[in-house]
């Protein structure tokens, strides 16, 4: 069942160690079959070197296992909330990549400091508010998704244009039009976090790029007038 | 004698270079046979590439060699103090891993800044007080163990819940329910040290996570209500 | 056509990942045939692992494709401006190497803090002014070249002696007497950016080296009295 | 001639890239034959991958080539000054390793912040004063040696106990009782520079370790009462 999607999700999971986005088992990638609203996700706590495509777990939108011998990632319900709220996305990634975590722990947005970020994120990468006690105690993983969605709604950020977020005191989630693309965005987020950090140390008064430059770089790669790449 | 434990301790020592926790010979792992109170430990000053399981040294609780052709690690008496005081631990690790050493040299706890730390350490990772002149001159390695134990007692920290410490102006010791698990905790300690450092630079006023979030993350992986992983 | 130059440009492009100067497709190298004013450059958005010499694109000084099946790098018109203004250069490199980008984003020159920089750059590596709205909207890539040239003219910097620049809020461009040499300068620029950054953190009041020391180091490797190396 | 020493010097040079102490050709190791006062050193500007033992150059105490087809390192006269002034040393290393260079550029000693440094350096690693104009213009490389020696004399530092120095605005030189040991000290110096840097950022008021702890660590590895390692 969903063999192709399982392979795709497996391959995307294996990119996490390749791009140095995970230590041990600290990350997971999922993909979605939009026809049936089935989510395919990495099993919980299994090391990357031991994974195979057949280990991927299929769950429905309630998080119930449809197929698979292993328990799905403990973050599964967060992934599902994102798939429900953001209709265009087809892959979700969660990691504890180190520079992204630093901003999450500091409770600070990753400001759009230059064109590297502007090529992929149409503005700052937001950090959520801290979660409340009752959200932490009850349905924590689902509530993690809710607080992400609330952030995008309240700040009127378009998830297709800013494909990532920092969960406060926790770490990054990213998404994309495929599991692989979601991992790509995760790698970009980590790299721009590192660069914005050092930019802030050199010149804390002068971090954000101009809106004009952001428009130019985001729009030359995305949307109908894009002219970057071979298509 | 104790061939299995020697292999286990050997393998755990070899994880130190794999996880980038050591330069040259600057680290050692031990394991314990709780039946006889025999400790198996890396020999002193031998490079990892030249180690074999047969090189592991067996000592008793006084540090006397029971078996082995080489001298045991110069830190052996510190390991023994920890095994005597912390009855549940079965492995101990000492390294000079760089981010942990920075906090040790600065004399600062690694505060629990986010869920990465909370998944493995139930709170801050403490730094000991500086050692006194007489403790340094007389029985230094044994006293290093004593000052660690004093830190946990005075601050009422449970060593099974916070499996690591920073010895002031020196470096980290970690422990676990096996030599391998102690190394795992050493790698986590190093990574959270790195991330807390940068969190402090971004936002020095907002470092620690909430108690609720710490409870959630520590307890979903440890204790009777744990639900992370495949067991 | 221009098979040797294509090979040279291909090889120089492949040095970018080798020297850790690029993530994904974020960099490009070109070379020039000064007889015909033909520029050979990496195609746009193609991954390094999939490149071959035959993929290199030949363009004229207007950016029109003379030979090649793929679209040239989106930065091609910037490269061309540099070749037109700096008559001695034969290779140009653009990357988003991380330390250089940090200075570009902070809008700060990389000051000549020590002899490592002085061995290759005869002074500070300048950052351009921010580009104006109309320069960003209209002919952005060509204007990027113009603002670089303006920087060297206004500040009376000799491009053969300072073979690199930071484009504000964007990243570095370097050049040299060959594509390979331009990459070499890109690697040096990245390394001195990293070292100057940390020098600034240790001692912000004492960054620049003396003019005498700069003269000594630059001139013992460059110019008629050079005595470094085997020639 | 001096085939064994050439091999030893060659092997020590090849450790520089292994320990990540050099980029390109930015480093050199020498060894000495104390019977004849002949120094064997890396040739100038040759890449490490292309070196062979036969390329090593033999020079006398005036820097004249006794044997070898290539020009010796441009830093040869600095090495010779050190061999003349420090009678017990048998190997000298110069690199531009990045953390050491940062302290050199900032003009700051690497304070003895913890036991990692104390295990190998009996105190702070000093930075020289800036060189004067006349020292830079005339016999620069020899004068570089002189200013190092002046630093040790004026500050009454014993070169056998502190086997390294930072030349102001330039970089580190280290030495040892063999070329290999000098490289080892170079690697230690780089690592402690990195750790002291971050210690300073965490807690600028509390950097240096106590004299008692320094004594303990240095003397348990060096001198007649040493008890570390297998001898």
mmCIF file with all atom_site columns, N, CA, C and O in Angstrom, chain A residues 61-100:
data_model
loop_
_atom_site.group_PDB
_atom_site.id
_atom_site.type_symbol
_atom_site.label_atom_id
_atom_site.label_alt_id
_atom_site.label_comp_id
_atom_site.label_asym_id
_atom_site.label_entity_id
_atom_site.label_seq_id
_atom_site.pdbx_PDB_ins_code
_atom_site.Cartn_x
_atom_site.Cartn_y
_atom_site.Cartn_z
_atom_site.occupancy
_atom_site.B_iso_or_equiv
_atom_site.pdbx_formal_charge
_atom_site.auth_seq_id
_atom_site.auth_comp_id
_atom_site.auth_asym_id
_atom_site.auth_atom_id
_atom_site.pdbx_PDB_model_num
ATOM 1   N N  . UNK A 1 61  ? -6.104 10.500 9.401  1.00 0.00 ? 61  UNK A N  1
ATOM 2   C CA . UNK A 1 61  ? -6.073 11.850 9.971  1.00 0.00 ? 61  UNK A CA 1
ATOM 3   C C  . UNK A 1 61  ? -6.363 11.876 11.478 1.00 0.00 ? 61  UNK A C  1
ATOM 4   O O  . UNK A 1 61  ? -6.242 12.918 12.118 1.00 0.00 ? 61  UNK A O  1
ATOM 5   N N  . UNK A 1 62  ? -6.770 10.744 12.036 1.00 0.00 ? 62  UNK A N  1
ATOM 6   C CA . UNK A 1 62  ? -6.912 10.668 13.491 1.00 0.00 ? 62  UNK A CA 1
ATOM 7   C C  . UNK A 1 62  ? -5.653 10.107 14.144 1.00 0.00 ? 62  UNK A C  1
ATOM 8   O O  . UNK A 1 62  ? -5.570 9.980  15.362 1.00 0.00 ? 62  UNK A O  1
ATOM 9   N N  . UNK A 1 63  ? -4.678 9.736  13.299 1.00 0.00 ? 63  UNK A N  1
ATOM 10  C CA . UNK A 1 63  ? -3.446 9.173  13.833 1.00 0.00 ? 63  UNK A CA 1
ATOM 11  C C  . UNK A 1 63  ? -3.522 7.682  14.049 1.00 0.00 ? 63  UNK A C  1
ATOM 12  O O  . UNK A 1 63  ? -2.594 7.066  14.573 1.00 0.00 ? 63  UNK A O  1
ATOM 13  N N  . UNK A 1 64  ? -4.607 7.052  13.624 1.00 0.00 ? 64  UNK A N  1
ATOM 14  C CA . UNK A 1 64  ? -4.720 5.595  13.767 1.00 0.00 ? 64  UNK A CA 1
ATOM 15  C C  . UNK A 1 64  ? -3.880 4.907  12.708 1.00 0.00 ? 64  UNK A C  1
ATOM 16  O O  . UNK A 1 64  ? -3.849 5.344  11.547 1.00 0.00 ? 64  UNK A O  1
ATOM 17  N N  . UNK A 1 65  ? -3.237 3.829  13.120 1.00 0.00 ? 65  UNK A N  1
ATOM 18  C CA . UNK A 1 65  ? -2.371 3.104  12.190 1.00 0.00 ? 65  UNK A CA 1
ATOM 19  C C  . UNK A 1 65  ? -3.225 2.345  11.189 1.00 0.00 ? 65  UNK A C  1
ATOM 20  O O  . UNK A 1 65  ? -4.097 1.554  11.560 1.00 0.00 ? 65  UNK A O  1
ATOM 21  N N  . UNK A 1 66  ? -2.996 2.610  9.911  1.00 0.00 ? 66  UNK A N  1
ATOM 22  C CA . UNK A 1 66  ? -3.676 1.904  8.837  1.00 0.00 ? 66  UNK A CA 1
ATOM 23  C C  . UNK A 1 66  ? -2.831 0.721  8.386  1.00 0.00 ? 66  UNK A C  1
ATOM 24  O O  . UNK A 1 66  ? -3.335 -0.346 8.066  1.00 0.00 ? 66  UNK A O  1
ATOM 25  N N  . UNK A 1 67  ? -1.518 0.935  8.377  1.00 0.00 ? 67  UNK A N  1
ATOM 26  C CA . UNK A 1 67  ? -0.595 -0.141 8.021  1.00 0.00 ? 67  UNK A CA 1
ATOM 27  C C  . UNK A 1 67  ? 0.753  0.116  8.683  1.00 0.00 ? 67  UNK A C  1
ATOM 28  O O  . UNK A 1 67  ? 1.202  1.263  8.740  1.00 0.00 ? 67  UNK A O  1
ATOM 29  N N  . UNK A 1 68  ? 1.402  -0.967 9.119  1.00 0.00 ? 68  UNK A N  1
ATOM 30  C CA . UNK A 1 68  ? 2.739  -0.813 9.697  1.00 0.00 ? 68  UNK A CA 1
ATOM 31  C C  . UNK A 1 68  ? 2.877  -1.571 10.999 1.00 0.00 ? 68  UNK A C  1
ATOM 32  O O  . UNK A 1 68  ? 1.946  -1.632 11.791 1.00 0.00 ? 68  UNK A O  1
ATOM 33  N N  . UNK A 1 69  ? 4.071  -2.127 11.222 1.00 0.00 ? 69  UNK A N  1
ATOM 34  C CA . UNK A 1 69  ? 4.320  -2.931 12.416 1.00 0.00 ? 69  UNK A CA 1
ATOM 35  C C  . UNK A 1 69  ? 4.873  -2.088 13.565 1.00 0.00 ? 69  UNK A C  1
ATOM 36  O O  . UNK A 1 69  ? 4.926  -2.550 14.697 1.00 0.00 ? 69  UNK A O  1
ATOM 37  N N  . UNK A 1 70  ? 5.296  -0.872 13.255 1.00 0.00 ? 70  UNK A N  1
ATOM 38  C CA . UNK A 1 70  ? 5.939  -0.051 14.284 1.00 0.00 ? 70  UNK A CA 1
ATOM 39  C C  . UNK A 1 70  ? 5.037  1.114  14.660 1.00 0.00 ? 70  UNK A C  1
ATOM 40  O O  . UNK A 1 70  ? 4.129  1.479  13.908 1.00 0.00 ? 70  UNK A O  1
ATOM 41  N N  . UNK A 1 71  ? 5.326  1.701  15.818 1.00 0.00 ? 71  UNK A N  1
ATOM 42  C CA . UNK A 1 71  ? 4.589  2.895  16.229 1.00 0.00 ? 71  UNK A CA 1
ATOM 43  C C  . UNK A 1 71  ? 5.069  4.086  15.398 1.00 0.00 ? 71  UNK A C  1
ATOM 44  O O  . UNK A 1 71  ? 6.265  4.225  15.140 1.00 0.00 ? 71  UNK A O  1
ATOM 45  N N  . UNK A 1 72  ? 4.165  4.955  14.990 1.00 0.00 ? 72  UNK A N  1
ATOM 46  C CA . UNK A 1 72  ? 4.615  6.120  14.211 1.00 0.00 ? 72  UNK A CA 1
ATOM 47  C C  . UNK A 1 72  ? 5.324  7.129  15.122 1.00 0.00 ? 72  UNK A C  1
ATOM 48  O O  . UNK A 1 72  ? 5.209  7.072  16.346 1.00 0.00 ? 72  UNK A O  1
ATOM 49  N N  . UNK A 1 73  ? 6.044  8.052  14.507 1.00 0.00 ? 73  UNK A N  1
ATOM 50  C CA . UNK A 1 73  ? 6.721  9.120  15.236 1.00 0.00 ? 73  UNK A CA 1
ATOM 51  C C  . UNK A 1 73  ? 5.795  9.753  16.280 1.00 0.00 ? 73  UNK A C  1
ATOM 52  O O  . UNK A 1 73  ? 4.602  9.949  16.032 1.00 0.00 ? 73  UNK A O  1
ATOM 53  N N  . UNK A 1 74  ? 6.370  10.080 17.437 1.00 0.00 ? 74  UNK A N  1
ATOM 54  C CA . UNK A 1 74  ? 5.550  10.703 18.483 1.00 0.00 ? 74  UNK A CA 1
ATOM 55  C C  . UNK A 1 74  ? 5.039  12.076 18.048 1.00 0.00 ? 74  UNK A C  1
ATOM 56  O O  . UNK A 1 74  ? 4.129  12.632 18.657 1.00 0.00 ? 74  UNK A O  1
ATOM 57  N N  . UNK A 1 75  ? 5.614  12.627 16.969 1.00 0.00 ? 75  UNK A N  1
ATOM 58  C CA . UNK A 1 75  ? 5.175  13.932 16.473 1.00 0.00 ? 75  UNK A CA 1
ATOM 59  C C  . UNK A 1 75  ? 4.090  13.820 15.404 1.00 0.00 ? 75  UNK A C  1
ATOM 60  O O  . UNK A 1 75  ? 3.735  14.828 14.767 1.00 0.00 ? 75  UNK A O  1
ATOM 61  N N  . UNK A 1 76  ? 3.564  12.634 15.208 1.00 0.00 ? 76  UNK A N  1
ATOM 62  C CA . UNK A 1 76  ? 2.625  12.410 14.108 1.00 0.00 ? 76  UNK A CA 1
ATOM 63  C C  . UNK A 1 76  ? 1.425  13.362 14.144 1.00 0.00 ? 76  UNK A C  1
ATOM 64  O O  . UNK A 1 76  ? 1.031  13.922 13.105 1.00 0.00 ? 76  UNK A O  1
ATOM 65  N N  . UNK A 1 77  ? 0.880  13.577 15.315 1.00 0.00 ? 77  UNK A N  1
ATOM 66  C CA . UNK A 1 77  ? -0.325 14.422 15.373 1.00 0.00 ? 77  UNK A CA 1
ATOM 67  C C  . UNK A 1 77  ? -0.029 15.874 15.022 1.00 0.00 ? 77  UNK A C  1
ATOM 68  O O  . UNK A 1 77  ? -0.909 16.589 14.545 1.00 0.00 ? 77  UNK A O  1
ATOM 69  N N  . UNK A 1 78  ? 1.193  16.314 15.230 1.00 0.00 ? 78  UNK A N  1
ATOM 70  C CA . UNK A 1 78  ? 1.569  17.658 14.774 1.00 0.00 ? 78  UNK A CA 1
ATOM 71  C C  . UNK A 1 78  ? 1.577  17.709 13.247 1.00 0.00 ? 78  UNK A C  1
ATOM 72  O O  . UNK A 1 78  ? 1.024  18.643 12.644 1.00 0.00 ? 78  UNK A O  1
ATOM 73  N N  . UNK A 1 79  ? 2.189  16.702 12.636 1.00 0.00 ? 79  UNK A N  1
ATOM 74  C CA . UNK A 1 79  ? 2.201  16.644 11.166 1.00 0.00 ? 79  UNK A CA 1
ATOM 75  C C  . UNK A 1 79  ? 0.761  16.704 10.628 1.00 0.00 ? 79  UNK A C  1
ATOM 76  O O  . UNK A 1 79  ? 0.473  17.437 9.686  1.00 0.00 ? 79  UNK A O  1
ATOM 77  N N  . UNK A 1 80  ? -0.102 15.911 11.225 1.00 0.00 ? 80  UNK A N  1
ATOM 78  C CA . UNK A 1 80  ? -1.481 15.825 10.715 1.00 0.00 ? 80  UNK A CA 1
ATOM 79  C C  . UNK A 1 80  ? -2.190 17.185 10.797 1.00 0.00 ? 80  UNK A C  1
ATOM 80  O O  . UNK A 1 80  ? -2.882 17.589 9.842  1.00 0.00 ? 80  UNK A O  1
ATOM 81  N N  . UNK A 1 81  ? -1.992 17.889 11.901 1.00 0.00 ? 81  UNK A N  1
ATOM 82  C CA . UNK A 1 81  ? -2.610 19.221 12.000 1.00 0.00 ? 81  UNK A CA 1
ATOM 83  C C  . UNK A 1 81  ? -2.157 20.128 10.870 1.00 0.00 ? 81  UNK A C  1
ATOM 84  O O  . UNK A 1 81  ? -2.954 20.895 10.317 1.00 0.00 ? 81  UNK A O  1
ATOM 85  N N  . UNK A 1 82  ? -0.875 20.040 10.528 1.00 0.00 ? 82  UNK A N  1
ATOM 86  C CA . UNK A 1 82  ? -0.361 20.890 9.451  1.00 0.00 ? 82  UNK A CA 1
ATOM 87  C C  . UNK A 1 82  ? -0.979 20.492 8.104  1.00 0.00 ? 82  UNK A C  1
ATOM 88  O O  . UNK A 1 82  ? -1.369 21.355 7.315  1.00 0.00 ? 82  UNK A O  1
ATOM 89  N N  . UNK A 1 83  ? -1.065 19.193 7.849  1.00 0.00 ? 83  UNK A N  1
ATOM 90  C CA . UNK A 1 83  ? -1.679 18.761 6.585  1.00 0.00 ? 83  UNK A CA 1
ATOM 91  C C  . UNK A 1 83  ? -3.137 19.222 6.501  1.00 0.00 ? 83  UNK A C  1
ATOM 92  O O  . UNK A 1 83  ? -3.634 19.569 5.431  1.00 0.00 ? 83  UNK A O  1
ATOM 93  N N  . UNK A 1 84  ? -3.831 19.201 7.642  1.00 0.00 ? 84  UNK A N  1
ATOM 94  C CA . UNK A 1 84  ? -5.242 19.605 7.621  1.00 0.00 ? 84  UNK A CA 1
ATOM 95  C C  . UNK A 1 84  ? -5.385 21.110 7.344  1.00 0.00 ? 84  UNK A C  1
ATOM 96  O O  . UNK A 1 84  ? -6.258 21.527 6.594  1.00 0.00 ? 84  UNK A O  1
ATOM 97  N N  . UNK A 1 85  ? -4.496 21.900 7.931  1.00 0.00 ? 85  UNK A N  1
ATOM 98  C CA . UNK A 1 85  ? -4.647 23.354 7.829  1.00 0.00 ? 85  UNK A CA 1
ATOM 99  C C  . UNK A 1 85  ? -4.026 23.947 6.561  1.00 0.00 ? 85  UNK A C  1
ATOM 100 O O  . UNK A 1 85  ? -4.462 24.998 6.094  1.00 0.00 ? 85  UNK A O  1
ATOM 101 N N  . UNK A 1 86  ? -2.996 23.305 6.047  1.00 0.00 ? 86  UNK A N  1
ATOM 102 C CA . UNK A 1 86  ? -2.265 23.864 4.895  1.00 0.00 ? 86  UNK A CA 1
ATOM 103 C C  . UNK A 1 86  ? -2.507 22.942 3.694  1.00 0.00 ? 86  UNK A C  1
ATOM 104 O O  . UNK A 1 86  ? -1.776 21.981 3.455  1.00 0.00 ? 86  UNK A O  1
ATOM 105 N N  . UNK A 1 87  ? -3.497 23.244 2.868  1.00 0.00 ? 87  UNK A N  1
ATOM 106 C CA . UNK A 1 87  ? -3.953 22.271 1.874  1.00 0.00 ? 87  UNK A CA 1
ATOM 107 C C  . UNK A 1 87  ? -2.973 21.983 0.754  1.00 0.00 ? 87  UNK A C  1
ATOM 108 O O  . UNK A 1 87  ? -3.081 20.949 0.104  1.00 0.00 ? 87  UNK A O  1
ATOM 109 N N  . UNK A 1 88  ? -2.022 22.861 0.491  1.00 0.00 ? 88  UNK A N  1
ATOM 110 C CA . UNK A 1 88  ? -1.128 22.642 -0.647 1.00 0.00 ? 88  UNK A CA 1
ATOM 111 C C  . UNK A 1 88  ? 0.113  21.821 -0.322 1.00 0.00 ? 88  UNK A C  1
ATOM 112 O O  . UNK A 1 88  ? 0.871  21.471 -1.222 1.00 0.00 ? 88  UNK A O  1
ATOM 113 N N  . UNK A 1 89  ? 0.356  21.579 0.945  1.00 0.00 ? 89  UNK A N  1
ATOM 114 C CA . UNK A 1 89  ? 1.622  20.919 1.283  1.00 0.00 ? 89  UNK A CA 1
ATOM 115 C C  . UNK A 1 89  ? 1.481  19.403 1.168  1.00 0.00 ? 89  UNK A C  1
ATOM 116 O O  . UNK A 1 89  ? 0.408  18.841 1.371  1.00 0.00 ? 89  UNK A O  1
ATOM 117 N N  . UNK A 1 90  ? 2.608  18.751 0.825  1.00 0.00 ? 90  UNK A N  1
ATOM 118 C CA . UNK A 1 90  ? 2.609  17.296 0.649  1.00 0.00 ? 90  UNK A CA 1
ATOM 119 C C  . UNK A 1 90  ? 3.732  16.616 1.431  1.00 0.00 ? 90  UNK A C  1
ATOM 120 O O  . UNK A 1 90  ? 3.888  15.388 1.362  1.00 0.00 ? 90  UNK A O  1
ATOM 121 N N  . UNK A 1 91  ? 4.508  17.405 2.155  1.00 0.00 ? 91  UNK A N  1
ATOM 122 C CA . UNK A 1 91  ? 5.563  16.829 3.000  1.00 0.00 ? 91  UNK A CA 1
ATOM 123 C C  . UNK A 1 91  ? 5.784  17.718 4.202  1.00 0.00 ? 91  UNK A C  1
ATOM 124 O O  . UNK A 1 91  ? 5.640  18.945 4.102  1.00 0.00 ? 91  UNK A O  1
ATOM 125 N N  . UNK A 1 92  ? 6.096  17.093 5.347  1.00 0.00 ? 92  UNK A N  1
ATOM 126 C CA . UNK A 1 92  ? 6.373  17.830 6.582  1.00 0.00 ? 92  UNK A CA 1
ATOM 127 C C  . UNK A 1 92  ? 7.627  17.241 7.216  1.00 0.00 ? 92  UNK A C  1
ATOM 128 O O  . UNK A 1 92  ? 7.842  16.017 7.163  1.00 0.00 ? 92  UNK A O  1
ATOM 129 N N  . UNK A 1 93  ? 8.452  18.122 7.782  1.00 0.00 ? 93  UNK A N  1
ATOM 130 C CA . UNK A 1 93  ? 9.696  17.693 8.446  1.00 0.00 ? 93  UNK A CA 1
ATOM 131 C C  . UNK A 1 93  ? 9.784  18.331 9.820  1.00 0.00 ? 93  UNK A C  1
ATOM 132 O O  . UNK A 1 93  ? 9.501  19.518 9.983  1.00 0.00 ? 93  UNK A O  1
ATOM 133 N N  . UNK A 1 94  ? 10.206 17.533 10.791 1.00 0.00 ? 94  UNK A N  1
ATOM 134 C CA . UNK A 1 94  ? 10.564 18.076 12.103 1.00 0.00 ? 94  UNK A CA 1
ATOM 135 C C  . UNK A 1 94  ? 11.975 17.620 12.426 1.00 0.00 ? 94  UNK A C  1
ATOM 136 O O  . UNK A 1 94  ? 12.312 16.454 12.244 1.00 0.00 ? 94  UNK A O  1
ATOM 137 N N  . UNK A 1 95  ? 12.815 18.554 12.877 1.00 0.00 ? 95  UNK A N  1
ATOM 138 C CA . UNK A 1 95  ? 14.163 18.193 13.325 1.00 0.00 ? 95  UNK A CA 1
ATOM 139 C C  . UNK A 1 95  ? 14.495 18.983 14.599 1.00 0.00 ? 95  UNK A C  1
ATOM 140 O O  . UNK A 1 95  ? 13.713 19.851 15.035 1.00 0.00 ? 95  UNK A O  1
ATOM 141 N N  . UNK A 1 96  ? 15.656 18.655 15.158 1.00 0.00 ? 96  UNK A N  1
ATOM 142 C CA . UNK A 1 96  ? 16.261 19.493 16.209 1.00 0.00 ? 96  UNK A CA 1
ATOM 143 C C  . UNK A 1 96  ? 17.574 20.076 15.666 1.00 0.00 ? 96  UNK A C  1
ATOM 144 O O  . UNK A 1 96  ? 18.566 20.147 16.389 1.00 0.00 ? 96  UNK A O  1
ATOM 145 N N  . UNK A 1 97  ? 17.566 20.507 14.422 1.00 0.00 ? 97  UNK A N  1
ATOM 146 C CA . UNK A 1 97  ? 18.790 21.055 13.828 1.00 0.00 ? 97  UNK A CA 1
ATOM 147 C C  . UNK A 1 97  ? 19.246 22.250 14.657 1.00 0.00 ? 97  UNK A C  1
ATOM 148 O O  . UNK A 1 97  ? 18.446 23.068 15.112 1.00 0.00 ? 97  UNK A O  1
ATOM 149 N N  . UNK A 1 98  ? 20.561 22.345 14.858 1.00 0.00 ? 98  UNK A N  1
ATOM 150 C CA . UNK A 1 98  ? 21.057 23.129 15.990 1.00 0.00 ? 98  UNK A CA 1
ATOM 151 C C  . UNK A 1 98  ? 20.842 24.635 15.921 1.00 0.00 ? 98  UNK A C  1
ATOM 152 O O  . UNK A 1 98  ? 20.503 25.260 16.925 1.00 0.00 ? 98  UNK A O  1
ATOM 153 N N  . UNK A 1 99  ? 21.010 25.238 14.781 1.00 0.00 ? 99  UNK A N  1
ATOM 154 C CA . UNK A 1 99  ? 20.854 26.698 14.733 1.00 0.00 ? 99  UNK A CA 1
ATOM 155 C C  . UNK A 1 99  ? 19.390 27.097 14.799 1.00 0.00 ? 99  UNK A C  1
ATOM 156 O O  . UNK A 1 99  ? 19.025 28.101 15.425 1.00 0.00 ? 99  UNK A O  1
ATOM 157 N N  . UNK A 1 100 ? 18.538 26.306 14.169 1.00 0.00 ? 100 UNK A N  1
ATOM 158 C CA . UNK A 1 100 ? 17.110 26.563 14.260 1.00 0.00 ? 100 UNK A CA 1
ATOM 159 C C  . UNK A 1 100 ? 16.644 26.434 15.703 1.00 0.00 ? 100 UNK A C  1
ATOM 160 O O  . UNK A 1 100 ? 15.857 27.256 16.200 1.00 0.00 ? 100 UNK A O  1
#
